[in-house]
Coordinates of C-alpha atoms and ligand atoms in Angstrom, one line a residue:
X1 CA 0.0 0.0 0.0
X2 CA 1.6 3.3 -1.1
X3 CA 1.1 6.4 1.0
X4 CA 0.0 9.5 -0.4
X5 CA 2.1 12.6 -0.7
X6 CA 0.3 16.1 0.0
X7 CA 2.3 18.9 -2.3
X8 CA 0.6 22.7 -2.8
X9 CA 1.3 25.2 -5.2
X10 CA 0.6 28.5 -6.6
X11 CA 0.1 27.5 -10.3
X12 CA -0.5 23.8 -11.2
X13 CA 0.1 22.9 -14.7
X14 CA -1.6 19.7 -16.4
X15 CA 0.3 18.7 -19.9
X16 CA 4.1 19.7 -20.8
X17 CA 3.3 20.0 -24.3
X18 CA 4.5 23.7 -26.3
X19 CA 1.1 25.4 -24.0
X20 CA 2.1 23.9 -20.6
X21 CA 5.7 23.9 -20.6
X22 CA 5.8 27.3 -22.2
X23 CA 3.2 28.6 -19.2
X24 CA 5.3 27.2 -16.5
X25 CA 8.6 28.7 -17.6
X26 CA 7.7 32.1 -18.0
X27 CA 5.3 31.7 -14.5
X28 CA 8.4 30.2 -13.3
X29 CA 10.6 33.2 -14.3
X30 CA 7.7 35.5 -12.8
X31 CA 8.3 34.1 -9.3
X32 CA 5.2 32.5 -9.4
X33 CA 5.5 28.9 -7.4
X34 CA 4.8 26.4 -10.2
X35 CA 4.5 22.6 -10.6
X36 CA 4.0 20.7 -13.8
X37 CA 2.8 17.3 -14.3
X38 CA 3.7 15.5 -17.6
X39 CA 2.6 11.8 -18.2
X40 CA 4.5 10.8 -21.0
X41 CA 7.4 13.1 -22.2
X42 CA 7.9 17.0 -21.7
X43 CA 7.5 18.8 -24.9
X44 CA 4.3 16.8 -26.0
X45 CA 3.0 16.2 -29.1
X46 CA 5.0 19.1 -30.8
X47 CA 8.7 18.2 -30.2
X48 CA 8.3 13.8 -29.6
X49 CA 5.5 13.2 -32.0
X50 CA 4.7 16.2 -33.7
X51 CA 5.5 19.8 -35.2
X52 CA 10.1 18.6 -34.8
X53 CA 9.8 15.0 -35.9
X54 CA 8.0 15.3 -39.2
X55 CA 10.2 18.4 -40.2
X56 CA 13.3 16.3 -39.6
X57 CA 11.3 13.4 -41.7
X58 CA 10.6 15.7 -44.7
X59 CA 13.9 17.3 -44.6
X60 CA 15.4 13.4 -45.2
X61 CA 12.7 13.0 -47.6
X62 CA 14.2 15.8 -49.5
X63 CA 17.6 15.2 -49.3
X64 CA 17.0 12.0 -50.6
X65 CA 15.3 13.1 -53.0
X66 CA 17.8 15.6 -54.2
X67 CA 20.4 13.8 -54.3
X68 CA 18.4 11.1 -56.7
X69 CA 17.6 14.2 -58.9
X70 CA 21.1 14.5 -59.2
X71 CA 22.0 11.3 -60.2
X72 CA 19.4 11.5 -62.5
X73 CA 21.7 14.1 -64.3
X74 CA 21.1 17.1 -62.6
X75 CA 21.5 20.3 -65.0
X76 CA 23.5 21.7 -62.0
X77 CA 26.9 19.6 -63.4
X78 CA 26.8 17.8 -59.7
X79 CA 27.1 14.1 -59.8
X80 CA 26.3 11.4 -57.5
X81 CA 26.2 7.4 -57.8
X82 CA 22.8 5.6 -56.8
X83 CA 22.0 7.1 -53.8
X84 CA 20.6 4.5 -51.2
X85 CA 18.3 5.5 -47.7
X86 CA 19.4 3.9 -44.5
X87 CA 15.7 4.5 -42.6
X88 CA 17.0 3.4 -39.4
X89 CA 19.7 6.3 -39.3
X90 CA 17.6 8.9 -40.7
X91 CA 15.0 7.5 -37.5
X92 CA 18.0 7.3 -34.9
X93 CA 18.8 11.2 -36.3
X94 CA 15.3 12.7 -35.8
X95 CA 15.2 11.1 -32.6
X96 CA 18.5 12.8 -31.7
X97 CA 17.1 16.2 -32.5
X98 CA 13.9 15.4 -30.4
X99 CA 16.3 14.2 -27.2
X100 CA 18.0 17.5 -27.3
X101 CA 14.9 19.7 -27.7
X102 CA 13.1 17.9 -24.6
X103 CA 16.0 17.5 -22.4
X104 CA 16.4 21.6 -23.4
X105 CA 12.9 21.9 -22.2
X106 CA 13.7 20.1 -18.9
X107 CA 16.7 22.4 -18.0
X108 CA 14.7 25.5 -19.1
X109 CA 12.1 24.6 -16.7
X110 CA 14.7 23.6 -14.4
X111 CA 16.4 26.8 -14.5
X112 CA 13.1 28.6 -14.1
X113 CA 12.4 26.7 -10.3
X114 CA 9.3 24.9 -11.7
X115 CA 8.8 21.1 -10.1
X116 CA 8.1 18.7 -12.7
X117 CA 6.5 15.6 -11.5
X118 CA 6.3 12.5 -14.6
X119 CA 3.1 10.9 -14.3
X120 CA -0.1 10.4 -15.2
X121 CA -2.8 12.8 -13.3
X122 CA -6.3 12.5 -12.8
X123 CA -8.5 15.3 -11.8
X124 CA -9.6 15.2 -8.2
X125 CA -11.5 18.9 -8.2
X126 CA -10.5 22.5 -9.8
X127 CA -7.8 23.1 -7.2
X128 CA -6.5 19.1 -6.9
X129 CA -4.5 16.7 -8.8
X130 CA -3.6 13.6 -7.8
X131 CA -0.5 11.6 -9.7
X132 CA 0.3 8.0 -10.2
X133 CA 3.8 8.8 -10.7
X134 CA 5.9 6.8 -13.7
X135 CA 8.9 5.4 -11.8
X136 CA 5.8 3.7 -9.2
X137 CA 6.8 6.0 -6.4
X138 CA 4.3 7.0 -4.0
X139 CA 1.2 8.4 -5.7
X140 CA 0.8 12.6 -4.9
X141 CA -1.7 14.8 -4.2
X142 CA -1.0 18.3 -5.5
X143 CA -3.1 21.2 -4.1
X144 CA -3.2 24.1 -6.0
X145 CA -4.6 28.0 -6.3
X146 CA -4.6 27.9 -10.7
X147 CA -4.8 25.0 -12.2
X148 CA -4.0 25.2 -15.9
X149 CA -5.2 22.2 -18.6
X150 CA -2.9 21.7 -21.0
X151 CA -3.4 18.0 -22.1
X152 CA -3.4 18.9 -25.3
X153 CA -5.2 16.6 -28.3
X154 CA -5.6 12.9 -29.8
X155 CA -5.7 11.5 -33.5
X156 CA -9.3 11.3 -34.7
X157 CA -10.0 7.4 -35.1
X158 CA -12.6 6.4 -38.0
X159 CA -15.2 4.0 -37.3
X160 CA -13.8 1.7 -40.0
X161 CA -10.6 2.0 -39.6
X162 CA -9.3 1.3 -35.9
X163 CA -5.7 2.4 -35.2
X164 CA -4.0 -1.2 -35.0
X165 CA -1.7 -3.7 -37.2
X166 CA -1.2 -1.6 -40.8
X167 CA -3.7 1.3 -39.9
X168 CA -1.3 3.9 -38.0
X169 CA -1.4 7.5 -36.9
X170 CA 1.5 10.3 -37.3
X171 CA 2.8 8.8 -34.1
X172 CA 3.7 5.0 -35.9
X173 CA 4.6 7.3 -39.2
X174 CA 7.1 8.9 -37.8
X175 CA 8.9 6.4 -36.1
X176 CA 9.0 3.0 -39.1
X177 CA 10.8 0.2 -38.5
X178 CA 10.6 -0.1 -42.9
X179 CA 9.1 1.8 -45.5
X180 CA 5.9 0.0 -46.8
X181 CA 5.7 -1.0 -50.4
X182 CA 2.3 0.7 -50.7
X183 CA 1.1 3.7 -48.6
X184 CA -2.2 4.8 -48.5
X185 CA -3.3 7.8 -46.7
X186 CA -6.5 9.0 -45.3
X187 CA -7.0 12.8 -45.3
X188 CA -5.2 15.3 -47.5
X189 CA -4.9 17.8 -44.4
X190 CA -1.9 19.1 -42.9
X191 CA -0.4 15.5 -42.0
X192 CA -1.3 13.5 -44.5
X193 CA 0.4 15.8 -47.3
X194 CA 3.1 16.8 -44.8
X195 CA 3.6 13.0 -44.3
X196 CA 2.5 11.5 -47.8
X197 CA 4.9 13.1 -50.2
X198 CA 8.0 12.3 -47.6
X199 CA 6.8 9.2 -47.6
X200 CA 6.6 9.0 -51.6
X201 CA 10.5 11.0 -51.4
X202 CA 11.6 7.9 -49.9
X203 CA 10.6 5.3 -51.9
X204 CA 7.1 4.0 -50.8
X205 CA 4.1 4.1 -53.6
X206 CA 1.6 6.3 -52.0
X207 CA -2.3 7.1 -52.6
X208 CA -4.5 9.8 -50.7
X209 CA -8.2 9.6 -50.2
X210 CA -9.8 12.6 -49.4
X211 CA -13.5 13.2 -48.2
X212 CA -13.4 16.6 -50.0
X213 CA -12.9 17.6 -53.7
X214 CA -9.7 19.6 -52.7
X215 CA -6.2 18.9 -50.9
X216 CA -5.7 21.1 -47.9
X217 CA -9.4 22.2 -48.5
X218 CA -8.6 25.1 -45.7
X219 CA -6.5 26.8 -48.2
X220 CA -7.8 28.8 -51.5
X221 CA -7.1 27.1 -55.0
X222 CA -4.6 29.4 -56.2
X223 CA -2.3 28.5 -53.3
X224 CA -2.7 24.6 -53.7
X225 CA -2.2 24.6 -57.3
X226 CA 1.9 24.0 -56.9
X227 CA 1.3 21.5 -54.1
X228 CA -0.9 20.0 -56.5
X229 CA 1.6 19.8 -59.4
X230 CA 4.0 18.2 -56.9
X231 CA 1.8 15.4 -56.0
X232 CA 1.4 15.0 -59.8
X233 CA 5.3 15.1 -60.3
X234 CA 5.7 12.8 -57.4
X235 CA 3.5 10.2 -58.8
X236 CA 1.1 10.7 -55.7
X237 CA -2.2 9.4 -56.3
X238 CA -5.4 11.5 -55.4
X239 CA -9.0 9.9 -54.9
X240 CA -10.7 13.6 -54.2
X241 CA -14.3 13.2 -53.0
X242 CA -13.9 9.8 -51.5
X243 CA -14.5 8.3 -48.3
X244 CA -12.9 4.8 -46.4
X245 CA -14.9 2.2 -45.7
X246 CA -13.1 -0.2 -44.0
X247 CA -10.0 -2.8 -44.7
X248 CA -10.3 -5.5 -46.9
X249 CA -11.4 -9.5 -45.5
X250 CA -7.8 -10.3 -46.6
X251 CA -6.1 -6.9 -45.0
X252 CA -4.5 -6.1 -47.6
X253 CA -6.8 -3.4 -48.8
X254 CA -8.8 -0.2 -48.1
X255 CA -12.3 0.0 -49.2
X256 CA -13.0 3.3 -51.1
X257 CA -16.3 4.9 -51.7
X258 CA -16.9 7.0 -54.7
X259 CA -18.8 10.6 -54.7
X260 CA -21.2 8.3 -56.8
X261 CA -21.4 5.1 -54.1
X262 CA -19.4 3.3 -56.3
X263 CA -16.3 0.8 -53.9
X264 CA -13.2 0.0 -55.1
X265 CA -10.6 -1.5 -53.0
X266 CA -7.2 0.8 -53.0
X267 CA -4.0 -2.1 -52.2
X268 CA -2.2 -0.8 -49.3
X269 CA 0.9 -2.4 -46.8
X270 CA 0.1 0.6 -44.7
X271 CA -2.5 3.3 -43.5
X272 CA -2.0 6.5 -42.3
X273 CA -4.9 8.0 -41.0
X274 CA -4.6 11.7 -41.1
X275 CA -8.0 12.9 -40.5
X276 CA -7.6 15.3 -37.8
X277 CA -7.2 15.5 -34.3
X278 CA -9.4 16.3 -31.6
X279 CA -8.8 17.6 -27.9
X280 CA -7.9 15.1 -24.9
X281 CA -10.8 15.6 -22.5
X282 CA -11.2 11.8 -21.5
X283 CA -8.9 9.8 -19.2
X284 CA -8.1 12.1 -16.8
X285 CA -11.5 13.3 -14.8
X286 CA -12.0 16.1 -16.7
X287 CA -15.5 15.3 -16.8
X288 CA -15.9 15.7 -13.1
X289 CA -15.5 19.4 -13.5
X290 CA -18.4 19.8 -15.8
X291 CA -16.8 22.8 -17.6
X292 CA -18.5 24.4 -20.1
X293 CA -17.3 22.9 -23.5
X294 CA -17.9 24.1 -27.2
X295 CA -18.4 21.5 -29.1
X296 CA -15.6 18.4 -28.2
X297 CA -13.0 21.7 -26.4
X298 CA -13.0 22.8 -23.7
X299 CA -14.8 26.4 -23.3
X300 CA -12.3 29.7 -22.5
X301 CA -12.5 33.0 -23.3
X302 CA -10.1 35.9 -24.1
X303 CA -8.1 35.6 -21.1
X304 CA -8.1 31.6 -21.3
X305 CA -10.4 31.0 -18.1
X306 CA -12.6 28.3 -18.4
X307 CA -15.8 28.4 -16.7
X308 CA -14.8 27.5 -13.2
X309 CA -12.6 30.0 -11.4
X310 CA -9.0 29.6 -11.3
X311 CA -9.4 27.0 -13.8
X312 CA -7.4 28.1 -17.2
X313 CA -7.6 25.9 -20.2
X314 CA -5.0 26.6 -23.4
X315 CA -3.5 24.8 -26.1
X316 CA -5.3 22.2 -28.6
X317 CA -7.2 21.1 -26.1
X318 CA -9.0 24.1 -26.7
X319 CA -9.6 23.5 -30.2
X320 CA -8.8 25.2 -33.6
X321 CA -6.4 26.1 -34.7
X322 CA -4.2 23.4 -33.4
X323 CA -1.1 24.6 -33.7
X324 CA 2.0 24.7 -31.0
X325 CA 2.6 28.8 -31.5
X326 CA -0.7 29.4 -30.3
X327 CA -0.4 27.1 -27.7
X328 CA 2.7 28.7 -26.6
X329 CA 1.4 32.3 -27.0
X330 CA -1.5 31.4 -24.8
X331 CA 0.7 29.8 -22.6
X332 CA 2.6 32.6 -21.7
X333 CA -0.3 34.6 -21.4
X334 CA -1.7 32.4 -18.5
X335 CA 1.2 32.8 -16.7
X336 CA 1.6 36.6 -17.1
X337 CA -2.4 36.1 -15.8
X338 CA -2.4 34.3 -12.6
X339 CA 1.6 36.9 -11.8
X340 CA -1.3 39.8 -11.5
X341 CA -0.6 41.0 -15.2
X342 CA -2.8 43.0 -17.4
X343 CA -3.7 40.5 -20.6
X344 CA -6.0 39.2 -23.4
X345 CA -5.7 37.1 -26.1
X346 CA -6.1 39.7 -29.1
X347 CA -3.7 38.9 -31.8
X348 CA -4.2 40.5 -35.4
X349 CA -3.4 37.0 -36.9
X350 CA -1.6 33.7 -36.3
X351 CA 0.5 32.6 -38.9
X352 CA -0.4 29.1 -40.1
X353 CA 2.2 26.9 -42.3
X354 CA 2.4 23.7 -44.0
X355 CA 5.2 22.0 -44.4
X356 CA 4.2 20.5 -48.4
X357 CA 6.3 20.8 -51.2
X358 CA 6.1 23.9 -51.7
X359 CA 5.7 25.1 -48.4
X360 CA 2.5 27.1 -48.0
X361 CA 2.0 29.4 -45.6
X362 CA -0.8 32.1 -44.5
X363 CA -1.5 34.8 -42.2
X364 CA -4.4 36.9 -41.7
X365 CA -7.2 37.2 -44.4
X366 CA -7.4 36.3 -47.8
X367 CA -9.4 38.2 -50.9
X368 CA -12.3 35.7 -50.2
X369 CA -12.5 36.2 -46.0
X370 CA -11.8 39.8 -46.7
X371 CA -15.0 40.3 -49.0
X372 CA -17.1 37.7 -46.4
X373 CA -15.8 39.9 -43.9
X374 CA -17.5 42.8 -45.7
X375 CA -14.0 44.6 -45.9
X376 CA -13.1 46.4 -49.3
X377 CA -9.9 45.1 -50.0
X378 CA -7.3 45.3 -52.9
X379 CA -4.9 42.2 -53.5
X380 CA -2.0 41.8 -55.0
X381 CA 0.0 38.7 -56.3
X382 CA 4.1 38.4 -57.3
X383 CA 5.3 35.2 -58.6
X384 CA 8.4 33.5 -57.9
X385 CA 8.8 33.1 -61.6
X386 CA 10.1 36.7 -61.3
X387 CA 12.7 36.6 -58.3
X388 CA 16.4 35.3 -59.2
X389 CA 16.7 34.1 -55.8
X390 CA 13.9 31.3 -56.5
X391 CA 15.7 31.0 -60.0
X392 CA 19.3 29.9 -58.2
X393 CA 17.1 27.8 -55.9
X394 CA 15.8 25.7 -59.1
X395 CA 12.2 26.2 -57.5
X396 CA 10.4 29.3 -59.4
X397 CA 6.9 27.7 -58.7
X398 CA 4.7 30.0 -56.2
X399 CA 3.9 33.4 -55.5
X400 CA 3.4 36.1 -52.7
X401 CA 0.0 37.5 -52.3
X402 CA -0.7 40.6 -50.3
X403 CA -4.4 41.8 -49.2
X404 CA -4.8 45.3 -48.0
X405 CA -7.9 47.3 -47.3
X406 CA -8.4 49.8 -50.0
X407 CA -9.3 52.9 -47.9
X408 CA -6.0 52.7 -45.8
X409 CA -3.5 50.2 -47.5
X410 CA -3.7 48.6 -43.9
X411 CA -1.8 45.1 -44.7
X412 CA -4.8 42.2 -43.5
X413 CA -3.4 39.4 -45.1
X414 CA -0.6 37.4 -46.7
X415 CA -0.5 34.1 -48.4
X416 CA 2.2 32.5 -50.1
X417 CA 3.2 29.2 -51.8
X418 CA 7.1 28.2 -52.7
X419 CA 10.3 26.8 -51.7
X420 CA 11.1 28.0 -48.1
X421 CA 8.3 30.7 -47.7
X422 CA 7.9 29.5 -44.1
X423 CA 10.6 31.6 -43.0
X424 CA 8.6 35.1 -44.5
X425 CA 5.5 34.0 -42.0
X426 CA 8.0 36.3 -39.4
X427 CA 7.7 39.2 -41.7
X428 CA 4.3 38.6 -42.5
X429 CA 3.2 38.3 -38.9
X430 CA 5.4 41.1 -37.6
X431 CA 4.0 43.4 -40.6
X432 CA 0.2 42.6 -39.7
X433 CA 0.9 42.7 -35.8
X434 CA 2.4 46.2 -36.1
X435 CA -0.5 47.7 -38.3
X436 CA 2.0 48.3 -41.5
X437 CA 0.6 49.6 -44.6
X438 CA 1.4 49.0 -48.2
X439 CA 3.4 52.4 -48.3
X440 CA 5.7 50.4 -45.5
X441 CA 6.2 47.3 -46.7
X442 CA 7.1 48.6 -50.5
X443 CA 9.1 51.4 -48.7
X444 CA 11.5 49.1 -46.6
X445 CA 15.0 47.7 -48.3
X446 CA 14.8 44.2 -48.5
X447 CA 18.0 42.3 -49.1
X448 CA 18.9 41.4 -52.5
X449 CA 18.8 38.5 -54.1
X450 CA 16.1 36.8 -51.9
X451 CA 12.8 35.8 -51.5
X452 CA 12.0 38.8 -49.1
X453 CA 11.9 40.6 -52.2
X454 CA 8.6 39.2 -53.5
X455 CA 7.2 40.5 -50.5
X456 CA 8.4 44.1 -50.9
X457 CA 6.9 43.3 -54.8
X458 CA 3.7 42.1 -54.2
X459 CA 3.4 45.6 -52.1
X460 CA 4.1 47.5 -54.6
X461 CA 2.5 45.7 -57.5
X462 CA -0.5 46.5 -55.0
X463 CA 0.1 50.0 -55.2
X464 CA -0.1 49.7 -58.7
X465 CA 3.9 50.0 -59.5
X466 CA 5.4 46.7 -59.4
X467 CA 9.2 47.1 -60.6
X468 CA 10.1 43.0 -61.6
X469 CA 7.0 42.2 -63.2
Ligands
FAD501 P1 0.4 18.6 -26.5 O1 1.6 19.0 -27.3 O2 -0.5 17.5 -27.1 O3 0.8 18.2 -25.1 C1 0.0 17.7 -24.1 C2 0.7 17.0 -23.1 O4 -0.1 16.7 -22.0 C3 1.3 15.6 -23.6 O5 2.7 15.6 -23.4 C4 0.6 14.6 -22.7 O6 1.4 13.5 -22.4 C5 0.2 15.4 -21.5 N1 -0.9 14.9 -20.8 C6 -2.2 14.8 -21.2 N2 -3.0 14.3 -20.3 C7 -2.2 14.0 -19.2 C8 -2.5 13.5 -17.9 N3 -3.7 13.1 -17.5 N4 -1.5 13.4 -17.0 C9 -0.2 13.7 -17.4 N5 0.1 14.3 -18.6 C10 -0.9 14.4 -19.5 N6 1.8 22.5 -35.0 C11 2.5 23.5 -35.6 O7 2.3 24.7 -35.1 N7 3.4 23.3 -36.6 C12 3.7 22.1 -37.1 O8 4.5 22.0 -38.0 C13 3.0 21.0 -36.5 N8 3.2 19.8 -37.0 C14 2.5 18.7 -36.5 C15 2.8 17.4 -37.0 C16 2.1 16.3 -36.4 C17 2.4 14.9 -37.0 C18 1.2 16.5 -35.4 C19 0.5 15.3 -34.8 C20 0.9 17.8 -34.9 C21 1.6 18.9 -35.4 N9 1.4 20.2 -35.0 C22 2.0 21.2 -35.5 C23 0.4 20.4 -33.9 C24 1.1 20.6 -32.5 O9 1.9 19.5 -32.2 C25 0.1 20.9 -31.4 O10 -0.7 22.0 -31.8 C26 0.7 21.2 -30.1 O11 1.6 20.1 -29.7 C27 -0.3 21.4 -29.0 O12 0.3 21.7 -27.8 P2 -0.4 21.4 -26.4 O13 0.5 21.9 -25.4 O14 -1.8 22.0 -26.5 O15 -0.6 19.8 -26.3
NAD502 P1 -6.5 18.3 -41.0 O1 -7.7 18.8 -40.4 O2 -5.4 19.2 -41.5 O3 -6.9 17.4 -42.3 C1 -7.7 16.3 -42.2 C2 -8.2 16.0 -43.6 O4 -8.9 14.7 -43.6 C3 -9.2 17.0 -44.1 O5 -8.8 17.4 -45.4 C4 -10.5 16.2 -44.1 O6 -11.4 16.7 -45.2 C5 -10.1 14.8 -44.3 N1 -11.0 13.8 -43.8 C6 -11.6 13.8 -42.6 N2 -12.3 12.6 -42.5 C7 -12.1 11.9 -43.6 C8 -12.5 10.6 -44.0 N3 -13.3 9.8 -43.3 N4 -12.1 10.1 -45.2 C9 -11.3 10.9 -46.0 N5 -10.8 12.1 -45.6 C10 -11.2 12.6 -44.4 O7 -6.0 17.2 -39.9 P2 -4.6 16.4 -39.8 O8 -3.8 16.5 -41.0 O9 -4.9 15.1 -39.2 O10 -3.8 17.3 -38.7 C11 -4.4 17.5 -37.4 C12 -4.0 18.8 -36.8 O11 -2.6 18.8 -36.5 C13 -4.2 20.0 -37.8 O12 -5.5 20.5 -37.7 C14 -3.2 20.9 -37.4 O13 -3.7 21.8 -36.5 C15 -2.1 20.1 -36.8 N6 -0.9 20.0 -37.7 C16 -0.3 21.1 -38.1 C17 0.8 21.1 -38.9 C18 1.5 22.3 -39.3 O14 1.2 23.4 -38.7 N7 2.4 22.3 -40.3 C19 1.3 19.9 -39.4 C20 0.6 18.7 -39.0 C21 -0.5 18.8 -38.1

């Protein structure tokens, strides 16, 4: 019989995913008394199963890839002999990269005086945890004055389709012990195109059945149109407009359903599903609160607070978008919150990317939003066709697009599709965030030859004097 340990605390933080960890440092650094609890690794979904592996997956992807395009005679003049893909170091190297991140995370918080407790917790009441730890010490009671949920979210199972044997999640994807012959992926969302054409880089036939009659269906046309020719370059294989049924009697195939009820079966050694995810609320007591939810997350509003006092909810379990920089940003707001701070969630836009080939990346409004939004806008589009930086990067696909309100020339949007546009989400963000105009984005020197310089373009084609095109 194991005793029970009595703990209390000023803040009390449930999850160390990107929203929990990133609260409890900075409450931490506020001198604000702060315990964590983290079931399974710090850094959650994001750095051991999420947002760090699958960019170290697609950058492999892409290596390999490259260096097959050059053996393939590469117009460059650089030559390489059959390259070959040894998974299980390309696996041991993302896992490297995901060891240092979390054991960063650790000394961060470490370094900030925040106690981290490893276990699993369960919900005893709004100001009490109780944790069955992971080394089978004794179990603890944690008392606590804010209690902040951060368990963060789960991949959405389909009824047909059980996680189990070939059918896997991101989790399984990102870790294989082989490539399988045949890959077929459900939803053509953030993961499964993220995940689907790395896959396809390294050698595995893949196919992608999505419910809807667009990939990345969040994203306008325009901006999918490269991804699209990708895919088509790649050899991926689309069935738009279809749904999954099931596997197979024999296994080794997933039922498809046409938009016309027609079934095929699609041959497959593997399934990814990819179909979303959707916020952890079971497991842990989180019932016995009976906060207010909206829809499957749980209910906060512009300060984070659920509906029970002291209670603060961030992160994906708090629904869309699910993505670790809001997390984080609400995160630190929380702790700035219970220090006595003056706060509220009120960005002008968060900056969402995916990591496809080409990357795609968008921030703020685009033509369409702006006009249901009831905003008389202007937009303005510069290709990569035109930029001699995208030229000396063999990847001239893509464009910068710039929406501005036509009154004002008050920047409310940009979206962009290319090789290595993640990196202008920053200025896009930072341009919105600091209420630039037109005027100041086609007034600032950008740096010569680079991408930036589409950006500064698209501004002023907006104005009406583009200079490169
Ligand atoms: P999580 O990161 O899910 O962390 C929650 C933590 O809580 C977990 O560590 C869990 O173990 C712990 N926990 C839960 N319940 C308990 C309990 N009862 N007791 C103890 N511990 C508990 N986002 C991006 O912005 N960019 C990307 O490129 C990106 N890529 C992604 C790729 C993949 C394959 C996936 C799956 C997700 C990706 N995301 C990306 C989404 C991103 O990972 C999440 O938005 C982010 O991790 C959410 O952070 P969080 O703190 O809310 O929750
Ligand atoms: P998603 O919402 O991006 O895409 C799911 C796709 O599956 C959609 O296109 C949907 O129409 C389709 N779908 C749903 N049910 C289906 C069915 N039964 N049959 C066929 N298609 C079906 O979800 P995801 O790709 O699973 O990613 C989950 C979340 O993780 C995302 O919402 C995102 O917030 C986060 N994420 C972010 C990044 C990033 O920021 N780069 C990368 C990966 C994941």
């Amino acid at each position: 019989m194991h005793a029970m340990k009595d703990l209390t605390t000023t803040l009390l933080v449930l999850g160390g995913g990107p929203g929990g960890y990133v609260a409890a440092i900075r409450a931490g650094q506020l001198g604000v008394p702060t315990i964590l609890v983290e079931g399974v690794a710090l850094g959650g979904t994001c750095l051991n199963i999420g947002c760090i592996p699958s960019k170290a997956f697609i950058h492999a992807a892409q290596a390999y890839e490259e260096a097959r395009h050059q053996a393939n005679g590469s117009p460059l003049g650089v030559r390489v002999q059959s390259p070959t893909l040894d998974l299980a170091q390309t696996v041991r190297w993302k896992d490297g990269i995901v060891e240092r991140l979390t054991t960063g995370v650790g000394a961060l918080l470490k370094k900030a005086g925040v106690r981290v407790i490893r276990g699993h917790a369960r919900i005893v009441d709004g100001k009490t945890l109780e944790v069955h730890a992971s080394d089978a010490s004794d179990p603890v009671r944690i008392r606590c004055e804010h209690l902040l949920l951060a368990t963060g979210s789960v991949p959405v199972e389909l009824p047909g389709l059980p996680f189990g044997g070939p059918v896997i999640s991101s989790t399984q994807a990102l870790s294989p012990a082989a490539l399988p012959r045949r890959l077929v992926v459900v939803g053509a969302g953030y993961i499964g195109l993220e995940l689907g054409i790395a896959y396809r880089k390294m050698g595995a036939e893949v196919a992608v059945v999505e419910a809807t009659e667009h990939v990345l269906p969040a994203y306008d046309a325009e901006l999918t149109r490269p991804v699209l020719a990708t895919l088509k370059r790649l050899g991926v294989v689309l069935h738009l407009g279809c749904s999954v049924q099931g596997l197979s009697a024999d296994g080794k195939a997933v039922r498809v359903r046409t938009a016309t009820a027609d079934e095929f079966p699609l041959p497959a050694d593997q399934v990814l599903v990819a179909a979303g995810r959707r916020p952890r609320t079971e497991g842990f007591g989180l019932e016995g609160l009976q906060l207010d939810m909206a829809g499957r997350s749980v209910k906060i509003d512009d300060q984070c607070r659920t509906s029970m006092r002291n209670v603060w909810a961030i992160g994906d379990l708090t629904g869309e978008p699910m993505l670790a920089h809001r997390a984080m940003a609400q995160g630190e707001m929380v702790a700035e919150l219970v220090a006595g701070n003056q706060r509220r969630w009120a960005p002008a836009a968060i900056p969402a990317v995916c990591f496809t080939d080409p990357e795609v990346v968008v921030v703020g409004l685009n033509p369409t939003d702006a006009q249901t939004a009831g905003i008389d806008a202007v937009h303005a589009v510069f290709p990569f066709a035109a930029n001699g930086r995208s030229m000396t990067l063999e990847s001239t696909d893509g464009f910068v697009r710039v929406v501005a309100r036509r009154d004002n020339h008050l920047v409310i949007g940009w979206q962009a599709v290319g090789r290595g546009v993640s990196e202008l989400s920053a200025a896009f963000g930072q341009s919105i965030e600091m209420g630039a105009r037109l005027e100041d984005v086609a007034g600032t020197i950008h740096a010569h030859p680079t991408l930036g310089e589409a950006v500064q373009e698209a501004a002023l084609r907006a104005l009406g004097h583009a200079l490169h095109v």
